[in-house]
Short mmCIF file of C-alpha atoms in Angstrom, two decimals:
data_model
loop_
_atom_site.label_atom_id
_atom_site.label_comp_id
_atom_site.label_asym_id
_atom_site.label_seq_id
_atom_site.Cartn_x
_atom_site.Cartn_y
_atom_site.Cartn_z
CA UNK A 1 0.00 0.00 0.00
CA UNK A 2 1.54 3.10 -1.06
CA UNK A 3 1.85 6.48 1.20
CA UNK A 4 -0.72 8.06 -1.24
CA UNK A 5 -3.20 5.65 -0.08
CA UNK A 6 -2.39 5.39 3.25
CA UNK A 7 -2.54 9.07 3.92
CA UNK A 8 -6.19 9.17 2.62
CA UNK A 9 -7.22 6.26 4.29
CA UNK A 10 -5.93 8.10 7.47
CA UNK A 11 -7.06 11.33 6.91
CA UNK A 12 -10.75 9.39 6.50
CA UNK A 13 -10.18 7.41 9.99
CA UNK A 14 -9.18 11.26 11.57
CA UNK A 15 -12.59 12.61 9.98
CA UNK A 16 -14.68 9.77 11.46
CA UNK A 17 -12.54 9.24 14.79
CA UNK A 18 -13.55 13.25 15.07
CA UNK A 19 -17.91 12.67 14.54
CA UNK A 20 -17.41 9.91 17.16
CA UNK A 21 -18.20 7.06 14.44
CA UNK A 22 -16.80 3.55 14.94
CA UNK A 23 -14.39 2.23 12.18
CA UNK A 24 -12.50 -1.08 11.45
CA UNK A 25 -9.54 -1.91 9.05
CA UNK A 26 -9.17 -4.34 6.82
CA UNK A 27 -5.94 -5.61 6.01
CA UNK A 28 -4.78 -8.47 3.26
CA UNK A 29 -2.70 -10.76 5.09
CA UNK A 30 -2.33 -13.59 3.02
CA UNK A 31 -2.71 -14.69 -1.09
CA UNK A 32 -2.81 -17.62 -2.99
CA UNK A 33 -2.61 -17.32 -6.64
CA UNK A 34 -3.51 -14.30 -8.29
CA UNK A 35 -5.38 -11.12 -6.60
CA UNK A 36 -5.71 -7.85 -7.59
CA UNK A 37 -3.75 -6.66 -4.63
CA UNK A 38 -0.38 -8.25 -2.30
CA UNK A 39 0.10 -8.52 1.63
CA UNK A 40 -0.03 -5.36 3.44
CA UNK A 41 -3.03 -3.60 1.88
CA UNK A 42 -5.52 -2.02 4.21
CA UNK A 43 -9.00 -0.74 4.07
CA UNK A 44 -11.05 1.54 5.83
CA UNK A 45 -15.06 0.46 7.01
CA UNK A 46 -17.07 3.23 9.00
CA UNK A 47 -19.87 2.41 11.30
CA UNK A 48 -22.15 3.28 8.50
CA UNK A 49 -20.87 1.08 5.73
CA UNK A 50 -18.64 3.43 4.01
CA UNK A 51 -15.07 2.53 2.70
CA UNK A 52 -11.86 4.07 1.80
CA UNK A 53 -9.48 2.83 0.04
CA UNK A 54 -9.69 -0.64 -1.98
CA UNK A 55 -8.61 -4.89 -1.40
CA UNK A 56 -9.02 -5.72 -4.82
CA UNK A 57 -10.40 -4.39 -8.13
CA UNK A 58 -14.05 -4.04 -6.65
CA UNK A 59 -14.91 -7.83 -6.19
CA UNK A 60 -13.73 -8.08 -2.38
CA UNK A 61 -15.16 -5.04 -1.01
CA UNK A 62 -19.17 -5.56 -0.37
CA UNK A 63 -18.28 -8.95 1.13
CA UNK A 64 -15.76 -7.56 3.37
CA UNK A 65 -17.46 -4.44 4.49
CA UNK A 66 -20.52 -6.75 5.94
CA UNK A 67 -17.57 -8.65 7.89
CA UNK A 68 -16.51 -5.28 9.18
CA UNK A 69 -19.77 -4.28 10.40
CA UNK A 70 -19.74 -7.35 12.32
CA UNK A 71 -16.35 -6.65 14.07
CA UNK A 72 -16.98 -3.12 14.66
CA UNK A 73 -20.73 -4.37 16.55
CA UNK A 74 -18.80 -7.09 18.21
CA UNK A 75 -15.11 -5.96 18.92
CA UNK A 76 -13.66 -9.15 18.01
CA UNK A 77 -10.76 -9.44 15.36
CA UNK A 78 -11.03 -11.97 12.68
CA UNK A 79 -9.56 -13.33 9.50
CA UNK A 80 -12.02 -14.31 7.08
CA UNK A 81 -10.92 -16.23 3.64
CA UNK A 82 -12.21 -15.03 0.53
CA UNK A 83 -12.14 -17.21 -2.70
CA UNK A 84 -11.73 -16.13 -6.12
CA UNK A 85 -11.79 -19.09 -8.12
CA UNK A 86 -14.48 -19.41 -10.89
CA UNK A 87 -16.55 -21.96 -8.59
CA UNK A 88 -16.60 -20.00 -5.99
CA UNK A 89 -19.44 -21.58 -3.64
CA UNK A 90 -20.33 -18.34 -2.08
CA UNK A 91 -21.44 -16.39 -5.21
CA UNK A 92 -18.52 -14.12 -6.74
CA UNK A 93 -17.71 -16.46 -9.41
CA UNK A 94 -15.01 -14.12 -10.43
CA UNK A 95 -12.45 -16.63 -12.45
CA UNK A 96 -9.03 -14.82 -10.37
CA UNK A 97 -8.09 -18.28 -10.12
CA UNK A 98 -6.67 -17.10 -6.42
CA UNK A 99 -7.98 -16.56 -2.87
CA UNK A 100 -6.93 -14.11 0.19
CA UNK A 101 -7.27 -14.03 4.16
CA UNK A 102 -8.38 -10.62 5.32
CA UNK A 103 -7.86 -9.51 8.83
CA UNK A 104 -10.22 -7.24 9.97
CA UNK A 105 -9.77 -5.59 13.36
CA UNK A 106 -11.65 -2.74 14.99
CA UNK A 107 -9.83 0.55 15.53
CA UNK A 108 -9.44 1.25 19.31
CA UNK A 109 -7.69 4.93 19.30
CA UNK A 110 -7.38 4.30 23.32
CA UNK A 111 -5.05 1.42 23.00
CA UNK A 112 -1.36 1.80 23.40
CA UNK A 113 -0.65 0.30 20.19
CA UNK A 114 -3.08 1.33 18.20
CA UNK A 115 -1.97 4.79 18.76
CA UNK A 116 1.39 4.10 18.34
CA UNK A 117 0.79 2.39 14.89
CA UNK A 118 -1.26 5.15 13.93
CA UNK A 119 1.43 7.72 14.43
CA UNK A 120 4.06 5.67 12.67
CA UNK A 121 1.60 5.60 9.83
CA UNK A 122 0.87 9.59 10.32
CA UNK A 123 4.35 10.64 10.31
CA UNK A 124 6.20 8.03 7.87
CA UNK A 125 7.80 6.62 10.24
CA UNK A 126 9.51 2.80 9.63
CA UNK A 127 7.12 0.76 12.09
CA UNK A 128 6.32 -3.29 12.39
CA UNK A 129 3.00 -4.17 13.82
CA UNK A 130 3.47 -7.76 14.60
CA UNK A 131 -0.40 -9.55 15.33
CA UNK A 132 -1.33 -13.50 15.94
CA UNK A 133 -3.76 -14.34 12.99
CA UNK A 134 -5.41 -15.93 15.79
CA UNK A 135 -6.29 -14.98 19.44
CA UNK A 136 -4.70 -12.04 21.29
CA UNK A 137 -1.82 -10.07 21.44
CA UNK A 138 0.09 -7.20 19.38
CA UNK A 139 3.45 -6.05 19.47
CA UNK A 140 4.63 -2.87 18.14
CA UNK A 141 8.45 -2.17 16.81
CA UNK A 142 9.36 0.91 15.99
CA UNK A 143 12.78 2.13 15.67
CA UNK A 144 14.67 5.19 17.31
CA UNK A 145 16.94 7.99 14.89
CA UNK A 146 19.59 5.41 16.97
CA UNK A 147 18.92 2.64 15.45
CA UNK A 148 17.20 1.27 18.69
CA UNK A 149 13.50 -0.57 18.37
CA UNK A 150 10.74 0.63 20.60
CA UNK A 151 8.87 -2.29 21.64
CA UNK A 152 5.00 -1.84 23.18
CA UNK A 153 2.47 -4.48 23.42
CA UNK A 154 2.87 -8.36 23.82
CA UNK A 155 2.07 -11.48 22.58
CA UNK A 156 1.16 -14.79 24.26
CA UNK A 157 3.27 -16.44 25.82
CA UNK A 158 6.08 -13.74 25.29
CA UNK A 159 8.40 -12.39 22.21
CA UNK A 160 10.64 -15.14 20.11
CA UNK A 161 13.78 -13.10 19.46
CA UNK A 162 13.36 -14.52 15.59
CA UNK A 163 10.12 -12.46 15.43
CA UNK A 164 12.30 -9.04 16.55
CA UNK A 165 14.96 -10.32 13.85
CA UNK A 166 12.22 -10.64 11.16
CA UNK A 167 11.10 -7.68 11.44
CA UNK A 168 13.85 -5.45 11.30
CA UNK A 169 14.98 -7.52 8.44
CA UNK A 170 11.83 -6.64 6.71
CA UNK A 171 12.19 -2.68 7.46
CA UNK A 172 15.53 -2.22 6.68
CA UNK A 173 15.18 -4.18 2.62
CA UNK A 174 14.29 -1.97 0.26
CA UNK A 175 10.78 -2.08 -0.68
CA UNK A 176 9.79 -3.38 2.74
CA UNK A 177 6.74 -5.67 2.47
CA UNK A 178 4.55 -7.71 5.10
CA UNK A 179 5.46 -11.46 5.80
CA UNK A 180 3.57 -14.30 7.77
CA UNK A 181 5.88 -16.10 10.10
CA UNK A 182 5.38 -19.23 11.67
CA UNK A 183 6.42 -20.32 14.78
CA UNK A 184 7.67 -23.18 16.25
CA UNK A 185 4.84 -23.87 18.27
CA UNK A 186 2.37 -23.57 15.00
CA UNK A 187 0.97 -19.87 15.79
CA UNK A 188 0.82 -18.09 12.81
CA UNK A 189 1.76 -14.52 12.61
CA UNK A 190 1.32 -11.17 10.17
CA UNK A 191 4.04 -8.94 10.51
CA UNK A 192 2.42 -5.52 9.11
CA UNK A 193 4.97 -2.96 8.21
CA UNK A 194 5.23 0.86 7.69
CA UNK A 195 8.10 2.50 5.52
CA UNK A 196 9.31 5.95 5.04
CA UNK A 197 7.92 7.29 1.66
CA UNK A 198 10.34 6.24 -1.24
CA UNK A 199 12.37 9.87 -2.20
CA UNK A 200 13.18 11.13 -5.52
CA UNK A 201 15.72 13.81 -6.37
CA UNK A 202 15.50 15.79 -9.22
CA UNK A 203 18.02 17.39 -10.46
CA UNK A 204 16.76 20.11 -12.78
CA UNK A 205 13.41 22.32 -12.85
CA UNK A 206 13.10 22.44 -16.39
CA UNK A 207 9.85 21.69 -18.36
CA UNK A 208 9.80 17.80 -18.36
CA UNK A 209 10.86 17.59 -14.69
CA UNK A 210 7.08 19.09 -13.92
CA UNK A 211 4.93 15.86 -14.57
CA UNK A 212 7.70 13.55 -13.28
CA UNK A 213 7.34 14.83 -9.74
CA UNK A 214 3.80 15.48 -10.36
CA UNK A 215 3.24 11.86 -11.14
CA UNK A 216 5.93 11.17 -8.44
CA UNK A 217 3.45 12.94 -5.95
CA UNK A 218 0.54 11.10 -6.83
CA UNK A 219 2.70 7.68 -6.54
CA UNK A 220 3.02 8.94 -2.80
CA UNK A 221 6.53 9.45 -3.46
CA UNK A 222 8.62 12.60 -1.14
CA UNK A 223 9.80 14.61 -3.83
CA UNK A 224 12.66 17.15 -3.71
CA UNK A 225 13.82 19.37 -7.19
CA UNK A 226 16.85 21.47 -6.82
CA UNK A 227 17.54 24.07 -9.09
CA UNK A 228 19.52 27.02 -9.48
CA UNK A 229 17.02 28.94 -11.49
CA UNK A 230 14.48 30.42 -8.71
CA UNK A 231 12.00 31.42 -11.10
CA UNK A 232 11.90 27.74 -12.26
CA UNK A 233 11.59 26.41 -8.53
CA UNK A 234 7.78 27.83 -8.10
CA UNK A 235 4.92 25.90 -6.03
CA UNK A 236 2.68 26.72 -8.93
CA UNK A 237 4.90 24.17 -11.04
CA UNK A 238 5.58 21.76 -8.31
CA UNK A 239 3.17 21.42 -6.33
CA UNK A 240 3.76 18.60 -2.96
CA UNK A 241 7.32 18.68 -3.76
CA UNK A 242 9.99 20.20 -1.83
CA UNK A 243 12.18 23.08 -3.82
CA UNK A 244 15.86 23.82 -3.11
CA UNK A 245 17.14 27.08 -4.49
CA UNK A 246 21.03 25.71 -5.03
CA UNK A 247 24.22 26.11 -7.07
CA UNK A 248 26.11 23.21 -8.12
CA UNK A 249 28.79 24.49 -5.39
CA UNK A 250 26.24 23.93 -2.47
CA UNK A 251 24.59 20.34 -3.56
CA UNK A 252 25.94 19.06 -0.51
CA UNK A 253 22.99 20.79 1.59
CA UNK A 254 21.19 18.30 0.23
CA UNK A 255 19.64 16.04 2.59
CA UNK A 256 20.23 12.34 0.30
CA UNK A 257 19.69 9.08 2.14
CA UNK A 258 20.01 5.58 0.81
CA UNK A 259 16.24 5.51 0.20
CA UNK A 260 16.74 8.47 -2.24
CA UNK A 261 16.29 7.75 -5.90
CA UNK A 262 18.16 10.77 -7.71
CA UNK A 263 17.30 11.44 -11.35
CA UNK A 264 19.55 14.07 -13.21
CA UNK A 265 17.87 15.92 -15.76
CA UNK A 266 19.32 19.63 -15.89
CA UNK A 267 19.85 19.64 -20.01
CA UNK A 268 22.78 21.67 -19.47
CA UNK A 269 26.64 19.86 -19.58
CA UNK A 270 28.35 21.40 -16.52
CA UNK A 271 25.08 20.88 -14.49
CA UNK A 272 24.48 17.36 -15.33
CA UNK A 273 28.47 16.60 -14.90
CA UNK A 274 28.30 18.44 -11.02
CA UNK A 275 25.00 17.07 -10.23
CA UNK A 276 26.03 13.25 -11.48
CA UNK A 277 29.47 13.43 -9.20
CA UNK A 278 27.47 14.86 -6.19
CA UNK A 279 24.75 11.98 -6.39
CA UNK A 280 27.07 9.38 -7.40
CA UNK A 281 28.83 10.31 -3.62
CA UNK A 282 25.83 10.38 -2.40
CA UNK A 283 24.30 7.43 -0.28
CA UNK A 284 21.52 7.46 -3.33
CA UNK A 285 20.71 3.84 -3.92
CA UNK A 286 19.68 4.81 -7.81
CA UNK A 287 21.19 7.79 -9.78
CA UNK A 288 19.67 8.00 -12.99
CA UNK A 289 20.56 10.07 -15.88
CA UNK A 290 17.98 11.21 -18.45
CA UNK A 291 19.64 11.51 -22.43
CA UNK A 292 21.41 9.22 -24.42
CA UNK A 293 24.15 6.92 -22.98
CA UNK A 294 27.07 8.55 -24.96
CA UNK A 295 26.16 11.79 -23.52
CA UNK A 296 26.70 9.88 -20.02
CA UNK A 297 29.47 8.58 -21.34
CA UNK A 298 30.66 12.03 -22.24
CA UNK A 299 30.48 13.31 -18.37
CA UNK A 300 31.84 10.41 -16.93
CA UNK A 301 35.05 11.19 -19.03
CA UNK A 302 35.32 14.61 -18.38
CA UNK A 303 34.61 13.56 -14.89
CA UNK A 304 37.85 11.68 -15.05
CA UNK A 305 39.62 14.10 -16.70
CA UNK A 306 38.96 16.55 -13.51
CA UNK A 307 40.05 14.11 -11.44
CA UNK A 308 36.89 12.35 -10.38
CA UNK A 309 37.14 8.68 -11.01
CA UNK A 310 34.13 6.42 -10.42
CA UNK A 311 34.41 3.29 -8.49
CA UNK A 312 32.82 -0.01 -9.55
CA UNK A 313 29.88 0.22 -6.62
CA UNK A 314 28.98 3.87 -8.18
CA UNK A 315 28.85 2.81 -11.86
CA UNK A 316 26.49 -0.22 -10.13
CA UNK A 317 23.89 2.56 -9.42
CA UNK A 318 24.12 4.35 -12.32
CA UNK A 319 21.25 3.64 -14.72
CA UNK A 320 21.45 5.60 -18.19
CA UNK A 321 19.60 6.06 -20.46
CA UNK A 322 16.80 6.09 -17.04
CA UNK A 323 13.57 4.76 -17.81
CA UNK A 324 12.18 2.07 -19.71
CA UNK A 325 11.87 1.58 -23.14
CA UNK A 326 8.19 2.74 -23.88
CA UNK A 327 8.60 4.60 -26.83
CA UNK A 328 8.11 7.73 -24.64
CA UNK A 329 8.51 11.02 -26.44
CA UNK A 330 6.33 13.84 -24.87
CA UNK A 331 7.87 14.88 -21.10
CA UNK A 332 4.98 13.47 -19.79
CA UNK A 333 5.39 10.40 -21.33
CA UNK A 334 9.06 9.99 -20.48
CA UNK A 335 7.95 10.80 -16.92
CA UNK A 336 5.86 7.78 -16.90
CA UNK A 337 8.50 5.78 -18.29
CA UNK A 338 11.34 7.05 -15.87
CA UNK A 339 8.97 5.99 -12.90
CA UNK A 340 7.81 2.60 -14.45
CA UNK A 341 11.39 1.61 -14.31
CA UNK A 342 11.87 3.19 -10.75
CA UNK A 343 8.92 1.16 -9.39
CA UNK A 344 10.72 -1.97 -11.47
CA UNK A 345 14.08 -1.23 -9.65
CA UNK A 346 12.07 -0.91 -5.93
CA UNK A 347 10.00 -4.31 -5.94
CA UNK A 348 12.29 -6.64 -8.21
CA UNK A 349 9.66 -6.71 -11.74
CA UNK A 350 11.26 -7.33 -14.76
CA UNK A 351 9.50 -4.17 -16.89
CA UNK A 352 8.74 -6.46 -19.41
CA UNK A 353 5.40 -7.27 -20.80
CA UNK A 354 3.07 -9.33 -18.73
CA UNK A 355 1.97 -11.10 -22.06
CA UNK A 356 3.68 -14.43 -22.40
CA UNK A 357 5.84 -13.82 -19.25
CA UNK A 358 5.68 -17.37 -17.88
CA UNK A 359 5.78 -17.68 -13.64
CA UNK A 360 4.32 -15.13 -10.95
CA UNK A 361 3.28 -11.41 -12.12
CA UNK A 362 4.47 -10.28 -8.47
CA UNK A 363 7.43 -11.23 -6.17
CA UNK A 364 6.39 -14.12 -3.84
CA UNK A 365 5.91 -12.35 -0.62
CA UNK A 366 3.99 -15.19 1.91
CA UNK A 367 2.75 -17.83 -0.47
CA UNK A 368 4.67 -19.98 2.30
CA UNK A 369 4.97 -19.31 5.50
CA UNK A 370 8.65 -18.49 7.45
CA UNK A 371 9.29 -20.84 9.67
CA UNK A 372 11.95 -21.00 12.40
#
C-alpha cells in the first residue's frame, strides 16, 4: 500500500474518529494465486458502511465491508478467507483463479498500540506491527533515529527473538513488504509494516521535470527538485514537492539518504556533470541520468579528466539512459516511463510485458509461510 493511499485512508479514519463514528480496518494478510492486490493492503469500514481505500479491483469489497460491520458491533478481530476461483461456492464467481485471508480488526484509538501504529503511519515513520492471525496479542516495533526498536504491546506467551529479527529484516530491505511467520509452536503470525515514503531527487526544474514529480506525488513518493534557477523552482509548477534554491557548489545541503532515488535531468553539460558526481557520492541507492548513454558517457570522461574517477559500486547505481523503453517522447510520457522503471528497480519486476511472461506477475511475498 503506497503512502498516497495510506494518507487518505488516514485522513478518513481522523474525519470519522472526530464525529465519534466507529471504524474497522481491513488488512490483506495472506494470497494464494492471483489477486488484484499483495500482503499489506488495508481498508477503511465506517460504522455506517462506508469505505476508503480498496482490497481488490471491486470484487472483495461488499463482502468484506458486511464482515466489518460485524467486528466493529462485536469488537472481536477476525480473518475471514475469501475465494476467487471461478466456482466460488459463495457467489462471486469471479475466475481470479486465487484466494486471500483478510484480517479485519476494529480501531481502538485508546489502545497503546493502536496509537502508536497510527502515528508511525501519520508521520512516515519505519514501524512493524506484529499480530497473531489468531487470538490475542500485538506487538509494536518501531525504531529510534539510533537505530534502537521501541517495543510496546505483547504477545502470548512472550516475544521469540526470531520475530524481533524478522522484522527489522523486513524494514531495513528496500521495498519493505509484510510477511507471515510461523512459529515453532504452529501460531501463525502477520508482521504488518510501515516505511518511510520512497524519495526522488530531481536534479533540474526544467519543463519535463514538472509531470515527473507530479506523477511522483501522486505515486506517494517525497519529492525534492533542486535548481539554481528560482524562477523555475515555483509551487505553482511543483506542487507537494519540496524546492531547493542551489548552485552546483552547495549540492551538498542536500539532505540524500540511501532511500533516495536521484534522477539528473538539468539539459545543461556542466550541471548534469556536477549534479552526477554529487549523487554518485551520495548514499543514493539509484542515480539515474535522463539523455542518451554517450552523452553519459561524455560526463563520466570529463569527470575523469577533472580528477573524479568512479568506483565499480557507483557505476552499479548508475542507470542511463533512465527509464524504460516505452517509446516515450512527450515529457509526460518519459515521466511515466522514468517511474515505471523506478517502481521496477524498488519491488524486483522485470519491466517487461506481462503477455507471455511465464511464472508469478508479483514477487512471492507469503505464499509460504517463514518458519523458524
Amino acid at each position: 500500500m503506497n503512502a498516497a493511499e495510506t494518507r487518505t485512508l488516514l485522513a478518513a479514519l481522523d474525519a470519522a474518529l472526530a464525529r465519534g463514528q466507529r471504524a474497522a480496518i481491513a488488512t490483506v494478510v495472506q494470497v494464494w494465486g492471483s489477486a488484484y492486490r499483495r500482503e499489506g493492503t488495508r481498508m477503511l469500514v465506517l460504522d455506517d458502511g462506508a469505505q476508503v481505500c480498496m482490497l481488490s479491483g471491486g470484487c472483495l469489497e461488499a463482502e468484506v465491508v458486511e464482515a466489518a460491520l460485524e467486528v466493529i458491533a462485536s469488537g472481536e478481530a477476525r480473518v475471514v478467507h475469501y475465494d476467487l476461483t471461478e466456482d466460488a461456492t459463495w457467489g462471486l464467481g469471479l475466475g481470479c483463479g486465487g484466494s486471500v485471508d483478510v484480517r479485519i480488526e476494529r480501531v481502538d484509538p485508546d489502545d497503546e498500540v493502536t496509537r502508536g501504529w497510527l502515528t508511525a503511519l501519520r508521520s512516515g515513520q519505519a514501524a512493524a506491527l506484529v499480530q497473531p492471525l489468531e487470538g490475542p496479542g500485538r506487538l509494536l516495533l518501531v525504531p529510534d533515529a539510533a537505530g534502537e526498536v521501541q517495543v510496546s504491546g505483547q504477545l502470548p506467551g512472550g516475544t521469540p527473538p526470531e520475530v524481533l529479527t524478522l522484522a527489522q529484516a523486513r524494514l531495513a530491505a528496500r521495498e519493505p513488504r509484510a510477511a507471515r511467520a510461523e512459529l515453532p509452536d504452529g501460531q501463525a503470525l502477520f508482521i504488518d509494516l510501515n516505511a518511510p515514503a520512497p524519495e526522488l531527487l530531481i536534479y533540474g526544474a526544467g519543463h519535463d521535470a514538472v509531470p515527473l514529480s507530479a506523477q511522483a506525488v501522486a505515486l506517494g513518493y517525497q519529492v525534492t527538485v533542486v535548481d539554481a534557477r528560482a524562477a523555475f523552482l515555483t509551487p505553482g509548477r511543483f506542487p507537494g514537492a519540496r524546492l531547493q534554491l542551489l548552485a552546483t557548489d552547495q549540492l551538498d545541503a542536500l539532505s540524500v539518504s540511501p532511500r533516495t532515488q536521484a534522477v539528473i535531468m538539468n539539459h545543461h553539460l556542466d550541471r548534469d556533470r556536477e549534479c552526477l558526481w554529487h549523487a554518485l557520492g551520495s548514499p543514493a541507492a539509484y542515480v539515474g541520468v535522463l539523455g542518451p548513454r554517450s552523452r553519459t558517457q561524455g560526463l563520466l570522461d570529463t569527470l575523469e579528466g577533472e580528477g573524479h574517477v568512479c568506483t565499480p559500486e557507483q557505476l552499479e547505481r548508475l542507470h542511463s539512459p533512465v527509464g524504460l523503453g516505452i517509446g516515450a517522447e512527450a515529457p509526460e510520457e518519459v515521466a511515466l516511463s522514468i517511474l515505471a522503471e523506478l517502481m521496477a528497480w524498488r519491488r524486483g519486476g522485470s519491466g517487461r510485458p506481462l503477455n507471455g511472461l511465464e511464472g508469478r506477475i508479483h514477487q512471492p511475498q507469503m505464499g509460504e509461510a517463514l518458519t523458524y
